[in-house]
CSV table of C-alpha atoms (C1' of nucleotides) in Angstrom, one decimal:
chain,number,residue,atom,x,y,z
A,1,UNK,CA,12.4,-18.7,-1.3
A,2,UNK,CA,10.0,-20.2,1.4
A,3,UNK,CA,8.7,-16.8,3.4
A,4,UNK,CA,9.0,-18.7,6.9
A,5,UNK,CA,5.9,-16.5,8.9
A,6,UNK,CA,7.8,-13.7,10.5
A,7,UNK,CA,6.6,-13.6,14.2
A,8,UNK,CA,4.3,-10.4,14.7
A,9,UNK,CA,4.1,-10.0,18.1
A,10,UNK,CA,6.0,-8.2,20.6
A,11,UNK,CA,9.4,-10.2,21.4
A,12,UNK,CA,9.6,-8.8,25.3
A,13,UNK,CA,7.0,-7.3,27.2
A,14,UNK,CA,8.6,-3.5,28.7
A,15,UNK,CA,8.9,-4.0,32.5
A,16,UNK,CA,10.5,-0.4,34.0
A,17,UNK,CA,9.2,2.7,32.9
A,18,UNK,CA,12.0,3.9,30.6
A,19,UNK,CA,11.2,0.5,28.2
A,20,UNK,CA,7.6,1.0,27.8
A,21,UNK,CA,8.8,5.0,27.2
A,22,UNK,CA,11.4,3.7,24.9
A,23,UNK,CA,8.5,1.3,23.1
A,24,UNK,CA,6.3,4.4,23.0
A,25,UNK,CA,8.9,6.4,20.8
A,26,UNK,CA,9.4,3.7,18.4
A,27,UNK,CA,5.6,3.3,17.8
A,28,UNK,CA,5.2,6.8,17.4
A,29,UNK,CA,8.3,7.5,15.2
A,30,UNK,CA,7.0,4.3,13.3
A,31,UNK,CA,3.5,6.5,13.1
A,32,UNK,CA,5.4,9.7,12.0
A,33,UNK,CA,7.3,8.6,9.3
A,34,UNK,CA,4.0,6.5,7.9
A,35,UNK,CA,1.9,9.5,7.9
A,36,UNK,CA,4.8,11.9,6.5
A,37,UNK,CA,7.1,10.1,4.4
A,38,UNK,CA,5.8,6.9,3.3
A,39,UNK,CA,6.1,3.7,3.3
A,40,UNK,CA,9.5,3.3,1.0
A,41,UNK,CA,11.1,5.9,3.9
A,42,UNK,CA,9.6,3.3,6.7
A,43,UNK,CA,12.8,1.3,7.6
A,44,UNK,CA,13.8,-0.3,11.3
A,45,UNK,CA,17.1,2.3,11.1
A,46,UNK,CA,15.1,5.2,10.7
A,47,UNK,CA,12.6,4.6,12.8
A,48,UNK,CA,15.1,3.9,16.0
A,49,UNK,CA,17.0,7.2,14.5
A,50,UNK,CA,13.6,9.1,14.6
A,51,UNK,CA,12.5,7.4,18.0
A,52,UNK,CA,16.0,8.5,19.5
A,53,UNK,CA,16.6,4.9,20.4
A,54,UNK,CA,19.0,2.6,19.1
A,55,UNK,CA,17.9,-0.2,16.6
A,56,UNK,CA,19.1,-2.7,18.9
A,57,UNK,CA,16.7,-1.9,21.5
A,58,UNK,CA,14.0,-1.4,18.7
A,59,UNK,CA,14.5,-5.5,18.1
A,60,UNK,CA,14.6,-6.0,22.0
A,61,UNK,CA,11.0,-5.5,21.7
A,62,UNK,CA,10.1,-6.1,18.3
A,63,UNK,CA,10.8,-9.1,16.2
A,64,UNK,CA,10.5,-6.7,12.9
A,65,UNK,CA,9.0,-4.0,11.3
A,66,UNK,CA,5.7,-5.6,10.6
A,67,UNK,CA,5.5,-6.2,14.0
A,68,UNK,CA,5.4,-2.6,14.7
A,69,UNK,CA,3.0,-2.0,12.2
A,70,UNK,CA,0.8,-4.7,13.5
A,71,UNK,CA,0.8,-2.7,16.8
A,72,UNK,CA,-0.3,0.3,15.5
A,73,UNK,CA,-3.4,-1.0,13.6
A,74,UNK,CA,-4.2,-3.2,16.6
A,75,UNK,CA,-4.3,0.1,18.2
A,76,UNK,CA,-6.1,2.0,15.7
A,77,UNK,CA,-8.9,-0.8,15.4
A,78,UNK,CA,-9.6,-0.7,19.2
A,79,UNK,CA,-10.0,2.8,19.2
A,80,UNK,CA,-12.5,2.5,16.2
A,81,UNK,CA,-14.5,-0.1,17.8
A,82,UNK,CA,-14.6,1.5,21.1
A,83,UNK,CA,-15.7,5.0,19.0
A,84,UNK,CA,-18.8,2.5,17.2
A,85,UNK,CA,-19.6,0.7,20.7
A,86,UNK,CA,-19.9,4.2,22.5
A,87,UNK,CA,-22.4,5.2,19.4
A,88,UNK,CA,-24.7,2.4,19.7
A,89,UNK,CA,-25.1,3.2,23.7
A,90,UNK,CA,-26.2,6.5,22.0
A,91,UNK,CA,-28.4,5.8,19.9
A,92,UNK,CA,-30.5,3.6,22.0
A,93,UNK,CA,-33.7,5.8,22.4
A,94,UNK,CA,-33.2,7.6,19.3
A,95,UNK,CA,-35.3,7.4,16.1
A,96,UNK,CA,-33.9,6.4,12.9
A,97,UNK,CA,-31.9,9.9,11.9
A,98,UNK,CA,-30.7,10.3,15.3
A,99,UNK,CA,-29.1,6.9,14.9
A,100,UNK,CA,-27.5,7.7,12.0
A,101,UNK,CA,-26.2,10.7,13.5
A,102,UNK,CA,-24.4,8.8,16.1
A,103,UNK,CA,-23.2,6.6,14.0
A,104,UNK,CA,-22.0,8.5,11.3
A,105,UNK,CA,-20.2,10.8,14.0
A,106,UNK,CA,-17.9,7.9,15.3
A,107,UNK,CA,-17.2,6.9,11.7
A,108,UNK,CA,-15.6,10.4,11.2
A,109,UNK,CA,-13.9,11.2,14.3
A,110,UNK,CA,-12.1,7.8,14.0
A,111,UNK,CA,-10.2,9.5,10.9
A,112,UNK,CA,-10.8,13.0,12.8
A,113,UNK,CA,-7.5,12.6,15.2
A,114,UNK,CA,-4.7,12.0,12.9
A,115,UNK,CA,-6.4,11.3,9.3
A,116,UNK,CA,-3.1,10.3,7.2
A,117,UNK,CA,-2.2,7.8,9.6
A,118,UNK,CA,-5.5,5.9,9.3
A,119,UNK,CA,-5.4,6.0,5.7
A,120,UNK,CA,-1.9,4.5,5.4
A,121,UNK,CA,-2.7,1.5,8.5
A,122,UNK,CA,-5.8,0.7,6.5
A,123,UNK,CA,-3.6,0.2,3.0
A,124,UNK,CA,-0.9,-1.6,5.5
A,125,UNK,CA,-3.0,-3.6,7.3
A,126,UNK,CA,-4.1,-5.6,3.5
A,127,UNK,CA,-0.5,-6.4,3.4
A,128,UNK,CA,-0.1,-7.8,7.0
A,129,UNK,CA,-1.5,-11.4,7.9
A,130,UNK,CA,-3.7,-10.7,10.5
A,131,UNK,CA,-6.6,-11.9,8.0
A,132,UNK,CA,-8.3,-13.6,10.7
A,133,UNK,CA,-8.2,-10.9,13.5
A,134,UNK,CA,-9.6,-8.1,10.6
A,135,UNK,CA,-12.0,-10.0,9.7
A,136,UNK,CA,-13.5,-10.6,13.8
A,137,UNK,CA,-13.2,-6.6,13.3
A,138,UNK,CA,-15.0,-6.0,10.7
A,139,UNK,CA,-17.3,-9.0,12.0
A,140,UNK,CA,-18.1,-6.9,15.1
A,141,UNK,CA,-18.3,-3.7,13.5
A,142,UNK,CA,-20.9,-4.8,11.5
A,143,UNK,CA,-22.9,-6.6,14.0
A,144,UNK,CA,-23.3,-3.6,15.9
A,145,UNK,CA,-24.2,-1.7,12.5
A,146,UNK,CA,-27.2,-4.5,12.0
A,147,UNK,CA,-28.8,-4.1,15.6
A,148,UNK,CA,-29.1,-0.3,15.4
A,149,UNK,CA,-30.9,-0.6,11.7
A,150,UNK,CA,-32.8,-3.9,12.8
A,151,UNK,CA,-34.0,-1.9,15.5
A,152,UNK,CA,-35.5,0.5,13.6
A,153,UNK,CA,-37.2,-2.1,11.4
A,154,UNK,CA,-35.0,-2.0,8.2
A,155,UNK,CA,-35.0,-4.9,5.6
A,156,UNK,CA,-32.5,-7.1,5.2
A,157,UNK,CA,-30.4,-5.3,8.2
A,158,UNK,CA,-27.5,-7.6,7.6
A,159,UNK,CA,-27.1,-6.3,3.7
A,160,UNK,CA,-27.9,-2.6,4.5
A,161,UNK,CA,-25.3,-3.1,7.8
A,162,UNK,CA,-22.8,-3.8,5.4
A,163,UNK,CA,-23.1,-0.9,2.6
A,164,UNK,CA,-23.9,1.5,5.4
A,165,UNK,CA,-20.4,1.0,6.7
A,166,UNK,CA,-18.8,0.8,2.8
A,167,UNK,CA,-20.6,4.1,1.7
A,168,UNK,CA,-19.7,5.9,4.5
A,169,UNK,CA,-16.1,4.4,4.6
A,170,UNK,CA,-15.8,5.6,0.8
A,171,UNK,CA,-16.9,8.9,1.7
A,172,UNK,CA,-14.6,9.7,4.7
A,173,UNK,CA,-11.6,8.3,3.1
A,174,UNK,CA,-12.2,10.7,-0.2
A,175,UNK,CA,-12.8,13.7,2.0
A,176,UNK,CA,-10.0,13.0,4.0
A,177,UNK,CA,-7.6,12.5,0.9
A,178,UNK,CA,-9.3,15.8,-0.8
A,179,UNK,CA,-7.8,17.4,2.2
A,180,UNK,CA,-11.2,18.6,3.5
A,181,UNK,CA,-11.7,19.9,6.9
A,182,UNK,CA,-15.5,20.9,7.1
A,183,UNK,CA,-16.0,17.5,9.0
A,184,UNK,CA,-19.6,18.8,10.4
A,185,UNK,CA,-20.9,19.4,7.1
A,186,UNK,CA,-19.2,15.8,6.2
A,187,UNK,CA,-21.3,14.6,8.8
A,188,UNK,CA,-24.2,16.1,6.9
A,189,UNK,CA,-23.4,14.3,3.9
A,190,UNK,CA,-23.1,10.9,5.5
A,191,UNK,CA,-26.3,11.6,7.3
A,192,UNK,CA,-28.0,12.6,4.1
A,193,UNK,CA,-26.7,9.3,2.3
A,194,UNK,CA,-27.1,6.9,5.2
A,195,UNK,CA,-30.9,8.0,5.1
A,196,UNK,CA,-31.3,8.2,1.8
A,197,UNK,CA,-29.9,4.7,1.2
A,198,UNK,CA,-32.7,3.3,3.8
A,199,UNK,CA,-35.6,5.2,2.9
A,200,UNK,CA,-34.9,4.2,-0.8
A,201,UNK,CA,-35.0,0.4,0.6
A,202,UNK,CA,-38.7,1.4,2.2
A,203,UNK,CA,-39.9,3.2,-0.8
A,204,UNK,CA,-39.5,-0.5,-2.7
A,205,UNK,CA,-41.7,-2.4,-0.5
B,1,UNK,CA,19.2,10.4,2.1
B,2,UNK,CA,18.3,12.0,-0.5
B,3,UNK,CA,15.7,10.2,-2.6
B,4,UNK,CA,16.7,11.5,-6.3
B,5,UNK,CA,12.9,11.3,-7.7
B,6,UNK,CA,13.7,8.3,-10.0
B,7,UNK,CA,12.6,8.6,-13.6
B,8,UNK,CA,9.4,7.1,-13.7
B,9,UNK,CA,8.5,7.2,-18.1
B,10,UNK,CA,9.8,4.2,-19.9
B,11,UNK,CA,12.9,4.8,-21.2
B,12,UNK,CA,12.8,3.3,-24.9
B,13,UNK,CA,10.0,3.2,-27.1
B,14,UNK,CA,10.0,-0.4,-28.4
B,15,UNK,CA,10.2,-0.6,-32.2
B,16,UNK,CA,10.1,-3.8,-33.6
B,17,UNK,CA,7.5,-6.4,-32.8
B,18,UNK,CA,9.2,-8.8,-30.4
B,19,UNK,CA,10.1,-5.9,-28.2
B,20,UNK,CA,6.2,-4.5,-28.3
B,21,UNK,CA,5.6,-8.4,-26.7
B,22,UNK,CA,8.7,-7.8,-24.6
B,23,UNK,CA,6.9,-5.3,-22.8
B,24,UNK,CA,3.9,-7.0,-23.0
B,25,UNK,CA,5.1,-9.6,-21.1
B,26,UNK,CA,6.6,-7.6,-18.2
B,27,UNK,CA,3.4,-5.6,-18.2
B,28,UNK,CA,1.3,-8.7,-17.7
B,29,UNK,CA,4.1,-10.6,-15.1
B,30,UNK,CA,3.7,-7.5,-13.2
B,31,UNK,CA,0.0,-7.8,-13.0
B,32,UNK,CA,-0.1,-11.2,-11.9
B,33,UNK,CA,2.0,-10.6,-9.4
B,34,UNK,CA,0.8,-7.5,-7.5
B,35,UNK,CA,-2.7,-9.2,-7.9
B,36,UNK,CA,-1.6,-13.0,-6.9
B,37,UNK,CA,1.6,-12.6,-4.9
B,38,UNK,CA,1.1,-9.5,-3.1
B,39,UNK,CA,4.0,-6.2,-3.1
B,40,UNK,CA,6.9,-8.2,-1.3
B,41,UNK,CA,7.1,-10.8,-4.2
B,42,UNK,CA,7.4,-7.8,-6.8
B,43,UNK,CA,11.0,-7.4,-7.5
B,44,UNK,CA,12.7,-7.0,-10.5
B,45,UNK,CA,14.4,-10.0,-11.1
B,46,UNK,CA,10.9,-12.0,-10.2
B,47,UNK,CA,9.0,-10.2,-12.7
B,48,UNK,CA,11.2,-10.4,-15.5
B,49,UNK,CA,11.7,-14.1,-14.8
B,50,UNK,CA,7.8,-14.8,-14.8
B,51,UNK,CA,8.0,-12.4,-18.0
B,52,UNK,CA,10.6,-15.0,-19.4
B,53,UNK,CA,12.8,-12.8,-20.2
B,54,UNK,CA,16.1,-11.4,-18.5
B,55,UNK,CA,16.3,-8.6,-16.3
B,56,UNK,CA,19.0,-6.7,-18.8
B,57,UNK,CA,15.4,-6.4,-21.0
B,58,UNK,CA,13.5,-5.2,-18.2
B,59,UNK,CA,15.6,-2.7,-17.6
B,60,UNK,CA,15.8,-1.6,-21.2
B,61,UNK,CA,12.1,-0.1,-20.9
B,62,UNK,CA,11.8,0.4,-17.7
B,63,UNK,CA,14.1,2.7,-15.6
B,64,UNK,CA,12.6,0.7,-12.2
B,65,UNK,CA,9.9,-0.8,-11.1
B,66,UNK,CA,8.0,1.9,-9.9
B,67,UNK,CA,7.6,2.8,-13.6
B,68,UNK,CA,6.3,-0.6,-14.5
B,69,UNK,CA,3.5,-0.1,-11.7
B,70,UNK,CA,3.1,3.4,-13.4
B,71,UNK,CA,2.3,2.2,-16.7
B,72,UNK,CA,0.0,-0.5,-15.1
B,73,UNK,CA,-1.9,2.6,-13.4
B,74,UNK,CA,-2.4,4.5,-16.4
B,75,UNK,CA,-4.2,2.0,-18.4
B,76,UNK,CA,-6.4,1.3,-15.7
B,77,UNK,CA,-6.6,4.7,-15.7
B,78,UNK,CA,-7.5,4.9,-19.4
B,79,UNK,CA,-10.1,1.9,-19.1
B,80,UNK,CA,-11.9,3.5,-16.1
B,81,UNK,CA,-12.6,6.8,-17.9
B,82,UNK,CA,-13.2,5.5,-21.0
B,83,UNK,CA,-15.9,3.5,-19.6
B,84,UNK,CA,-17.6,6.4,-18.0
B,85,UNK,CA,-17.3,8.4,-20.8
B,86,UNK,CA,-19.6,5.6,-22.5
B,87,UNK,CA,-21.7,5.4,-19.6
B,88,UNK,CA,-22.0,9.1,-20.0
B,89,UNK,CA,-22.9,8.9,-23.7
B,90,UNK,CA,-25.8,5.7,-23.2
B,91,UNK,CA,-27.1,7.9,-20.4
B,92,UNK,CA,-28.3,11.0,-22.7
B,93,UNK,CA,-31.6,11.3,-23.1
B,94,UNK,CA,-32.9,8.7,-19.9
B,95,UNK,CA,-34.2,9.8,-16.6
B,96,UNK,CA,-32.2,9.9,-13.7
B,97,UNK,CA,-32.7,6.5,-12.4
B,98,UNK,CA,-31.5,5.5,-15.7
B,99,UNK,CA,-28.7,7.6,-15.6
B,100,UNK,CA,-27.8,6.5,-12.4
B,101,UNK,CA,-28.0,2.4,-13.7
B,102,UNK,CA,-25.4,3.9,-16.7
B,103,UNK,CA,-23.2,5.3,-14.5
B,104,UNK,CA,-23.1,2.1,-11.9
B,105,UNK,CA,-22.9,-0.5,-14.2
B,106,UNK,CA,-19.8,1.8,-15.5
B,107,UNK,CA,-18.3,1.7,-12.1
B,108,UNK,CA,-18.9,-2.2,-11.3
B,109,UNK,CA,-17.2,-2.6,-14.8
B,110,UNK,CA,-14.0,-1.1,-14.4
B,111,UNK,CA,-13.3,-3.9,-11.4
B,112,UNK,CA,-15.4,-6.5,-13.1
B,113,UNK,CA,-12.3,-7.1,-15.6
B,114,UNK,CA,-9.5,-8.0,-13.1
B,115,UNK,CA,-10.8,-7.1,-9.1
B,116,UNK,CA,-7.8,-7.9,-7.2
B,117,UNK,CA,-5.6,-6.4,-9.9
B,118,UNK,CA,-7.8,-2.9,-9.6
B,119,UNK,CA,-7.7,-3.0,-5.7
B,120,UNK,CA,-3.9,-3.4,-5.7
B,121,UNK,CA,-3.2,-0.9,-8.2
B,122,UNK,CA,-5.3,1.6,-6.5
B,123,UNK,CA,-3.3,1.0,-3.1
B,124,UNK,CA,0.1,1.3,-5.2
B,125,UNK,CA,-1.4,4.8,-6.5
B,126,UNK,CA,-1.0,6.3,-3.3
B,127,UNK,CA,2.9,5.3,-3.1
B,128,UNK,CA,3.7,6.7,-6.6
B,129,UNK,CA,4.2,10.5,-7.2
B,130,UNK,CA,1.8,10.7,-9.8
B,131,UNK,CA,0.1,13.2,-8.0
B,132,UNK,CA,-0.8,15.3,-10.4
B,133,UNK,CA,-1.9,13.0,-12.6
B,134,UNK,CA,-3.8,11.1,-10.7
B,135,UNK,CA,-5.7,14.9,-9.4
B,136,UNK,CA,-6.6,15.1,-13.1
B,137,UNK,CA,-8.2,12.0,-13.8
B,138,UNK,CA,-10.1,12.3,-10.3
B,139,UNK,CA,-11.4,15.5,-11.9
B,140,UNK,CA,-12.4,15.1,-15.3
B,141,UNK,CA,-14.6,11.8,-13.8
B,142,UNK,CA,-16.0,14.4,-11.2
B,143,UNK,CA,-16.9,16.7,-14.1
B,144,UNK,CA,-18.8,14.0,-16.4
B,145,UNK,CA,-20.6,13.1,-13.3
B,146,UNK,CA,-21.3,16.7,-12.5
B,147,UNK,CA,-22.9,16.8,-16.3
B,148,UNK,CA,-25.3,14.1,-15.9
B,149,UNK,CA,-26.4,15.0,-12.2
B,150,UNK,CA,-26.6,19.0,-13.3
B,151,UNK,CA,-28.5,17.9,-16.0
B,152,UNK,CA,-31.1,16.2,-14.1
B,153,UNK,CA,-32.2,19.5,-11.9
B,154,UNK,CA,-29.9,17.8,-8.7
B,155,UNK,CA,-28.9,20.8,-6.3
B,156,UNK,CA,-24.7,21.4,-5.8
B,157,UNK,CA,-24.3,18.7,-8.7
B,158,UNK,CA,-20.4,19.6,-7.3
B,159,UNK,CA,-21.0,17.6,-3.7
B,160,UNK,CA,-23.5,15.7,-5.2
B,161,UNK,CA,-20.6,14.2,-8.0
B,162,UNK,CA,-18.2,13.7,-5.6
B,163,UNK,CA,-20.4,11.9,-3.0
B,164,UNK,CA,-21.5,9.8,-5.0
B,165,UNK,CA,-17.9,8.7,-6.9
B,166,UNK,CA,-17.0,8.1,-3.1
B,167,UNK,CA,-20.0,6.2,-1.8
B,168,UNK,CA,-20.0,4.1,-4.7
B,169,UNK,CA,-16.3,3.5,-4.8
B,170,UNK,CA,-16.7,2.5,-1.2
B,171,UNK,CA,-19.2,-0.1,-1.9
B,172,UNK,CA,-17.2,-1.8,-5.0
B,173,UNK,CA,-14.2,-1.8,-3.1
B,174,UNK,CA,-16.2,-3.9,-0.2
B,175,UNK,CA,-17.9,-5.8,-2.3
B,176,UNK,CA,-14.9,-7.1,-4.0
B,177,UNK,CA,-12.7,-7.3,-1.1
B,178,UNK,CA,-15.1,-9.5,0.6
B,179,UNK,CA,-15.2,-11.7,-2.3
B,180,UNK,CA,-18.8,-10.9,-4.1
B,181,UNK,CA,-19.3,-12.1,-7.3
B,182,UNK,CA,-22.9,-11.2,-7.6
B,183,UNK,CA,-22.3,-7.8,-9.9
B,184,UNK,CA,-25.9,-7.7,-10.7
B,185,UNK,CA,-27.2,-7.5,-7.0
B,186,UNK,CA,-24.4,-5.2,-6.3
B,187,UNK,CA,-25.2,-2.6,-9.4
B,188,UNK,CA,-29.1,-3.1,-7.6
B,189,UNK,CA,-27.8,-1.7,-4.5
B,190,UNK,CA,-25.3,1.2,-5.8
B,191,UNK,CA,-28.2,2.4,-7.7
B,192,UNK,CA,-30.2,2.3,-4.6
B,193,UNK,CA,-27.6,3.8,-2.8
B,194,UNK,CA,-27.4,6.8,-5.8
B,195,UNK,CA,-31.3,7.7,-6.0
B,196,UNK,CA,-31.5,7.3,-2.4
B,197,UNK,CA,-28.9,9.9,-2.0
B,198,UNK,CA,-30.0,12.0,-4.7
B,199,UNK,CA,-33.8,12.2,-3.2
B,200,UNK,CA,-32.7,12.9,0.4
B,201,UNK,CA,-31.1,15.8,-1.0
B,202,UNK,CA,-34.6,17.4,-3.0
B,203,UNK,CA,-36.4,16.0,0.2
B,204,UNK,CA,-34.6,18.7,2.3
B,205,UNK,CA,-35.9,21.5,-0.3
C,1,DT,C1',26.1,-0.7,48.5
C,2,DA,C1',27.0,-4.9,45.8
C,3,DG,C1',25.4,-8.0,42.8
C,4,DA,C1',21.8,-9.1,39.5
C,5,DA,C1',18.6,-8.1,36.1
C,6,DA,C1',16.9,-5.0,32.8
C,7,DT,C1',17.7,-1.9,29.3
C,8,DG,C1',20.4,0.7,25.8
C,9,DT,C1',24.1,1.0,22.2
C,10,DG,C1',25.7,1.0,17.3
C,11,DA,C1',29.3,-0.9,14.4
C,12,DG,C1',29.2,-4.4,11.3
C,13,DC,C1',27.7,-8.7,9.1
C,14,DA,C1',24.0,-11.0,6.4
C,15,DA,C1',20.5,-11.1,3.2
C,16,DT,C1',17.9,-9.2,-0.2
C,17,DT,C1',17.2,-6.5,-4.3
C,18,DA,C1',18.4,-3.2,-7.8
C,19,DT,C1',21.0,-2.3,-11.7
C,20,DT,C1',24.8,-2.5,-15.1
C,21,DC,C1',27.6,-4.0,-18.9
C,22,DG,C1',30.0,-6.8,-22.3
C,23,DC,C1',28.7,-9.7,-25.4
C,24,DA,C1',25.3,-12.9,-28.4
C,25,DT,C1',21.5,-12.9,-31.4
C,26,DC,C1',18.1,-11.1,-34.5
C,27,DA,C1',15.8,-7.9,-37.9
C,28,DT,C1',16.2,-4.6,-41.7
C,29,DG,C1',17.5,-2.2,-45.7
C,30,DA,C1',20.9,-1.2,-49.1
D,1,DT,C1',24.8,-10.5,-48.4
D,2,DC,C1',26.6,-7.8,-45.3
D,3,DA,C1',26.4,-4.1,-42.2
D,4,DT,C1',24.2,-1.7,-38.8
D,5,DG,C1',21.2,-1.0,-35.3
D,6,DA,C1',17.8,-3.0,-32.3
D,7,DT,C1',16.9,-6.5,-29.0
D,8,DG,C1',18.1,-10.0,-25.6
D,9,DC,C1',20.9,-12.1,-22.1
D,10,DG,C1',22.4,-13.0,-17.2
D,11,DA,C1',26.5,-13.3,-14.2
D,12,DA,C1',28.6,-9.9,-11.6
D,13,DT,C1',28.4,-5.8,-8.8
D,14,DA,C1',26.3,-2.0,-6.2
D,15,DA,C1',23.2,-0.5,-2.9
D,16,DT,C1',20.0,-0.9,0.5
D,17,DT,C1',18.1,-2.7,4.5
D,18,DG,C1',17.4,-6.2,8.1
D,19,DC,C1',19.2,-7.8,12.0
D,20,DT,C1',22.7,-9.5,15.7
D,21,DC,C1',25.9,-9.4,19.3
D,22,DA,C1',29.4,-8.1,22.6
D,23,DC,C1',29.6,-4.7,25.6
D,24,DA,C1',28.1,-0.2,28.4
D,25,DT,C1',24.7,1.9,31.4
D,26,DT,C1',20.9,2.1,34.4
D,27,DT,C1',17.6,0.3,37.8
D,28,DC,C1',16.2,-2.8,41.1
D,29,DT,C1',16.6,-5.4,45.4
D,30,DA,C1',18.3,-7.5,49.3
DNA sequence: TAGAAATGTGAGCAATTATTCGCATCATGA
DNA sequence: TCATGATGCGAATAATTGCTCACATTTCTA
């Protein structure tokens, strides 16, 4: 009964190149069948089947299936940050809507490259205990939202940080499930509700 | 290999009264788990022993689990549109800020019952072919919110609806995730977020 | 080129979970 | 009250999936 904390992390660091290939397939076999098939379909065999690997070497470098997973969100959440630290360089200059713009842009091309696969890591990632490591993420993410808006004089940056990045975040992920493509005139409509948001904040004082 | 699309509808309608509670009982263990124990403690045999009764009755209503979470969905499902429907109804005859206040207290209201239980369920959605379904219910909410924007003169009530369903479902979902329990301060900022969105939009005309 | 170290393999065992079935108990109506 | 159908039970079994291990192959290095 006891659950015993499965390890997450890689068992053995690939050395030669035909490893880290071999790691490679299994992470994006792992991504494949995620985005494709679901979760239900997401088992070690089929994974090392898809990859073209065996599952023994799949447990040569991963102590389970979480493990994998973990990878893959680890991945997914550098990219994102990177995408929101490379928008704040940006911005600096701008006025308020070209800030927005910049920001708004990295929040959709994150889900831009492959969108079901975001989607499914960000259910995944609620059921994997790397609590402490999201919540850094989100931590950062949201300082960097605050100094943009506090730098343009917004109340209460840390509160308006923190809805900015929900609205938008509700937004993407219904576009992106309604199977929409337009992801300029997304942008458009982030822009629109990222402004309106703030100037309805400055209209009250 | 083949996955067999497993019956999802209950298979017996219970008939006498200690059956009804039977079911009730399932219904609720099921709840409290998905909400307290998280997806790997929901088996069968765990939900019909924290139902206190035997699996044999479990499975006498229910072909799997997968059609235990599916009832579970639809009532949420019920709840939600019922209470936008009312929103919809209190909302005749205000002004659009009003209108908007109807329509967020509506949406806070629907999590304000059970949070964690809503937030689960609406992860387990994505893993249940209920497709169709659940393309229905996201469309006949879109159309009351269509009414009452249209109604108030807003331009492509269409985008305007489904922006704002997102954005709003965006900040709930935050809000609750990160463990809020100020609902009124929230409501304050949806509606902020709504009319903020709303005037960017005649601003731009 | 020989030995060592790294990597790859997949049948098969272990563990978990789903599901059934024969039988006991309870409710109903004639 | 008895008979019949509904409901409940849970050990036993089926099915799935996780995971290991003894051995084969490749690469490295000295």
């Amino acid at each position: 009964m006891s659950v015993a904390a499965k390890p997450l992390n890689p068992r053995k660091t690939p050395l030669q190149g035909r490893s880290r290939a071999t790691c490679d397939a299994i992470l994006e076999a792992a991504a494949r069948i995620l985005e494709s098939e679901g979760r239900q379909a997401f088992t070690t065999n089929h994974v090392a089947e898809l990859a073209g690997v065996s599952v023994g070497s799949l447990y040569q470098y991963f102590p389970g299936k979480e493990a994998i997973v973990a990878v893959l969100v680890r991945q997914m959440r550098r990219e994102m940050l990177d995408d929101f630290k490379e928008a704040v360089r940006q911005s600096r200059g701008e006025d308020l809507p070209g800030a927005a713009r910049a920001l708004v842009r990295a929040a959709v091309r994150h889900h831009l490259r492959r969108p079901a696969l975001a989607q499914v890591l960000e259910r995944e990632e609620a059921d994997l205990p790397l609590d402490a490591e999201t919540g850094q993420l989100k931590q950062r993410l949201r300082e960097l939202v605050v100094g943009v808006v506090a730098d343009h004089g917004v109340a209460e940056p840390d509160v308006a940080a923190l809805d900015l990045i929900a609205m938008c975040h509700g937004m993407v992920d219904a576009a992106v499930q309604g199977g929409e493509r337009d992801f300029a005139q997304l942008c458009a409509r982030l822009e629109r509700a990222v402004l309106g948001y703030l100037n309805a904040g400055d209209i009250r004082r």
